[in-house]
Coordinates of C-alpha atoms in Angstrom, one line a residue:
E1 CA 21.3 -14.6 -2.6
V2 CA 20.6 -11.9 -0.1
I3 CA 21.1 -13.2 3.4
D4 CA 24.7 -14.1 4.4
H5 CA 23.9 -14.8 8.1
P6 CA 20.8 -15.5 10.1
T7 CA 21.2 -12.3 12.0
D8 CA 20.9 -10.3 8.8
L9 CA 17.1 -11.0 8.9
Q10 CA 17.0 -10.0 12.6
N11 CA 18.9 -6.8 11.8
V12 CA 16.7 -5.8 8.9
A13 CA 13.6 -6.3 11.1
A14 CA 15.2 -3.9 13.6
D15 CA 16.0 -1.4 10.8
F16 CA 12.3 -1.3 9.9
G17 CA 11.5 -0.3 13.5
F18 CA 10.5 -3.7 15.0
G19 CA 11.5 -4.3 18.5
K20 CA 11.5 -0.7 19.6
R21 CA 9.0 2.0 20.4
S22 CA 8.2 4.3 17.5
G23 CA 8.2 7.4 19.7
I24 CA 4.6 8.4 18.9
D25 CA 3.1 10.8 21.4
L26 CA 0.8 8.3 23.1
Y27 CA 1.0 6.6 26.4
G28 CA 1.4 2.8 26.8
E29 CA 3.2 2.0 23.6
I30 CA 5.1 -1.3 23.7
S31 CA 8.3 -2.0 21.9
G32 CA 7.3 -5.5 20.6
Y33 CA 10.0 -8.1 20.4
V34 CA 12.5 -9.4 17.7
P35 CA 14.0 -12.8 18.7
D36 CA 17.7 -12.9 19.1
D37 CA 18.3 -16.6 18.9
L38 CA 18.3 -17.0 15.1
R39 CA 22.0 -17.7 14.8
F40 CA 21.6 -21.1 16.5
N41 CA 17.9 -21.8 16.4
R42 CA 17.3 -23.0 12.8
T43 CA 13.6 -23.8 13.4
G44 CA 13.2 -20.4 14.9
L45 CA 14.8 -18.8 11.9
Y46 CA 12.4 -20.5 9.5
S47 CA 9.5 -19.5 11.6
F48 CA 10.7 -16.0 12.0
A49 CA 11.1 -15.6 8.2
I50 CA 7.3 -15.9 7.8
G51 CA 6.5 -13.7 10.8
Q52 CA 6.2 -16.3 13.5
H53 CA 8.5 -17.7 16.2
S54 CA 8.5 -15.2 19.1
L55 CA 8.2 -12.0 17.0
V56 CA 5.8 -9.4 18.4
V57 CA 4.8 -6.5 16.2
T58 CA 2.3 -3.7 16.8
P59 CA -0.1 -2.5 14.1
L60 CA 1.7 0.9 14.2
Q61 CA 5.0 -0.8 13.5
A62 CA 3.5 -2.7 10.6
A63 CA 2.1 0.6 9.2
M64 CA 5.6 2.2 9.5
M65 CA 7.2 -0.7 7.7
L66 CA 4.6 -0.5 4.8
A67 CA 5.1 3.3 4.6
T68 CA 8.9 2.8 4.4
I69 CA 8.6 0.4 1.5
G70 CA 6.0 2.7 -0.1
N71 CA 8.1 5.8 0.1
G72 CA 11.4 4.1 -1.0
G73 CA 13.2 3.7 2.3
A74 CA 12.4 6.6 4.7
L75 CA 11.5 5.3 8.2
L76 CA 9.5 8.2 9.7
K77 CA 8.4 8.9 13.3
P78 CA 4.6 8.7 13.4
Q79 CA 2.9 11.9 14.6
I80 CA -0.5 12.7 15.9
V81 CA -2.7 14.7 13.6
K82 CA -5.3 16.9 15.2
L83 CA -8.6 17.8 13.6
R84 CA -9.7 21.4 13.9
A85 CA -12.6 23.4 12.5
D86 CA -10.7 24.8 9.5
H87 CA -7.6 22.6 9.0
L88 CA -5.5 19.6 10.0
S89 CA -2.5 20.3 12.1
V90 CA 0.5 18.2 12.9
K91 CA 1.9 18.6 16.4
E92 CA 5.6 18.8 15.3
S93 CA 6.6 21.4 12.8
A94 CA 8.6 19.1 10.6
V95 CA 8.7 15.4 9.7
T96 CA 11.2 13.4 11.8
L97 CA 13.3 11.0 9.8
K98 CA 14.3 8.1 12.1
K99 CA 16.4 6.2 9.5
T100 CA 16.9 5.8 5.8
L101 CA 17.0 2.2 4.5
E102 CA 18.7 1.2 1.3
I103 CA 15.9 -0.7 -0.5
P104 CA 17.1 -1.7 -4.0
P105 CA 14.6 -0.7 -6.7
R106 CA 14.3 -4.3 -7.8
V107 CA 13.4 -5.5 -4.3
R108 CA 10.9 -2.7 -3.8
T109 CA 9.3 -3.3 -7.1
E110 CA 8.8 -7.0 -6.4
L111 CA 7.3 -6.2 -3.0
M112 CA 4.9 -3.7 -4.5
E113 CA 3.9 -5.9 -7.4
G114 CA 3.4 -8.8 -5.0
M115 CA 1.0 -6.6 -2.9
R116 CA -0.7 -5.6 -6.1
G117 CA -1.3 -9.2 -7.0
V118 CA -2.9 -9.8 -3.6
V119 CA -5.6 -7.1 -4.3
M120 CA -5.9 -7.0 -8.1
G121 CA -4.6 -10.4 -9.3
E122 CA -7.0 -12.9 -10.8
K123 CA -6.3 -15.3 -7.9
G124 CA -5.7 -12.5 -5.3
P125 CA -7.1 -13.5 -1.9
V126 CA -8.9 -10.1 -1.4
Q127 CA -10.9 -10.3 -4.6
P128 CA -14.5 -9.3 -3.6
Y129 CA -15.9 -12.8 -4.3
R130 CA -13.5 -14.4 -1.9
I131 CA -14.4 -12.2 1.1
R132 CA -17.2 -13.5 3.3
G133 CA -17.6 -10.2 5.1
L134 CA -18.7 -8.4 1.9
Y135 CA -21.6 -10.8 1.6
E136 CA -22.5 -10.3 5.2
H137 CA -22.5 -6.5 4.6
P138 CA -23.7 -6.1 1.0
K139 CA -23.6 -2.3 1.2
W140 CA -19.8 -2.5 1.4
I141 CA -19.5 -4.2 -1.9
P142 CA -19.9 -1.2 -4.3
E143 CA -17.5 0.9 -2.2
Y144 CA -15.0 -1.8 -2.0
K145 CA -15.1 -2.5 -5.8
A146 CA -14.8 1.3 -6.5
L147 CA -11.6 1.4 -4.4
Q148 CA -10.1 -1.9 -5.4
D149 CA -7.8 -0.5 -8.1
Q150 CA -6.5 2.2 -5.8
F151 CA -4.7 0.2 -3.1
I152 CA -2.4 -2.7 -2.8
G153 CA -1.8 -4.8 0.3
K154 CA -1.0 -8.1 2.1
T155 CA -3.1 -10.4 4.3
S156 CA -1.7 -12.0 7.4
T157 CA -2.7 -14.2 10.4
A158 CA -1.0 -14.6 13.7
E159 CA -1.6 -17.2 16.4
F160 CA -2.0 -16.5 20.1
V161 CA -2.8 -18.5 23.2
H162 CA -6.2 -17.8 24.7
R163 CA -7.6 -19.0 28.0
P164 CA -11.4 -18.5 27.9
T165 CA -11.9 -19.5 31.6
L166 CA -10.2 -18.8 34.9
D167 CA -9.6 -22.5 35.3
R168 CA -5.8 -22.9 35.1
E169 CA -6.1 -26.6 34.6
A170 CA -8.1 -26.2 31.4
Q171 CA -6.4 -26.5 28.1
P172 CA -5.7 -23.1 26.4
L173 CA -7.1 -22.5 22.9
I174 CA -4.9 -21.5 19.9
C175 CA -6.7 -18.6 18.3
K176 CA -6.0 -16.3 15.4
E177 CA -5.5 -12.6 14.9
I178 CA -6.0 -11.4 11.4
W179 CA -4.2 -8.5 9.7
F180 CA -4.4 -6.6 6.5
G181 CA -1.9 -3.9 5.5
A182 CA -2.5 -1.6 2.6
L183 CA -0.9 1.2 0.6
S184 CA -3.4 3.4 -1.2
F185 CA -3.0 5.7 -4.2
K186 CA -4.7 8.9 -5.0
E187 CA -8.2 8.7 -6.5
G188 CA -8.0 8.8 -10.3
E189 CA -4.3 7.7 -10.4
N190 CA -5.0 4.0 -9.7
Y191 CA -1.9 2.0 -8.9
R192 CA 1.2 4.1 -9.1
L193 CA 4.5 2.6 -8.1
D194 CA 6.2 5.9 -7.4
M195 CA 4.4 7.2 -4.3
P196 CA 1.4 5.9 -2.3
E197 CA -0.7 8.3 -0.3
L198 CA -1.5 6.3 2.8
S199 CA -0.4 3.3 4.9
V200 CA -3.2 1.4 6.6
V201 CA -3.1 -1.6 8.9
V202 CA -6.2 -3.3 10.2
Y203 CA -5.9 -5.8 13.1
L204 CA -8.7 -7.9 14.4
K205 CA -8.8 -10.6 17.1
F206 CA -10.5 -14.0 16.8
G207 CA -10.7 -14.1 13.0
D208 CA -10.0 -16.7 10.4
Y209 CA -8.4 -15.1 7.4
G210 CA -6.6 -11.8 6.8
K211 CA -8.7 -11.1 3.7
E212 CA -11.7 -10.4 6.0
A213 CA -9.9 -7.3 7.2
A214 CA -9.5 -5.8 3.7
P215 CA -12.9 -4.2 3.5
L216 CA -12.2 -2.3 6.7
A217 CA -9.0 -1.0 5.3
A218 CA -10.9 0.2 2.2
L219 CA -13.4 2.0 4.5
V220 CA -10.4 3.7 6.3
I221 CA -9.0 4.9 3.0
K222 CA -12.4 6.2 2.0
K223 CA -12.8 8.0 5.3
W224 CA -9.3 9.5 5.1
R225 CA -10.2 11.0 1.7
E226 CA -13.4 12.4 3.0
I227 CA -11.5 14.1 5.8
L228 CA -9.0 15.7 3.3
E229 CA -11.9 16.8 1.1
R230 CA -13.7 18.4 4.0
H231 CA -10.7 20.4 5.0
K232 CA -9.7 21.2 1.4
I233 CA -6.3 19.5 1.7
D234 CA -4.7 17.7 -1.3
S235 CA -2.4 15.5 0.9
L236 CA -0.7 15.4 4.2

């Protein structure tokens, strides 16, 4: 119903900023990689559609994608925020718009509601009782439950080849990286479809399930709000 040609999926990935540097003012940023063989590699197309094949994405690019969905289609250049004694300052004087994507309201609503189900749904994978890490760190449980109705998100895992020894004859191991991406909403407003406040992506090597990264995303949201409160800023 949506994709007329395999390259449509490739082009949309590029529109969200995948496969190119974001332009953030940091050294060593990589561009990632979006495969270009989808028109004739049907197996690659199916794998790419769920984030596999040879796709390489950085956590920053994933955060930009989530932010673009959250704000309704504005792909923004990420900026470095500096902490000072009395305020937060952004290096550039104005927000830089890289591209505006046309995201139909129906599509955006389905994406947002799907992420809501991941966090708040009865069978959502990041419900507290499903996360092993919360029981290994019990002090996180009250904070996580207090924030649970104020963010939505998506779990993810990615496979990579790991060689634990220098022996090139030894068989490599297939290991997992785990991800959790979240959009949070202002405290007291709970889940609002119109405008999230923050995009967060947590990336951990050698994990099992993306749900284990969700408590760390909640802690980042909590810390961000503490920073805003300390500097007496409503939003940034």
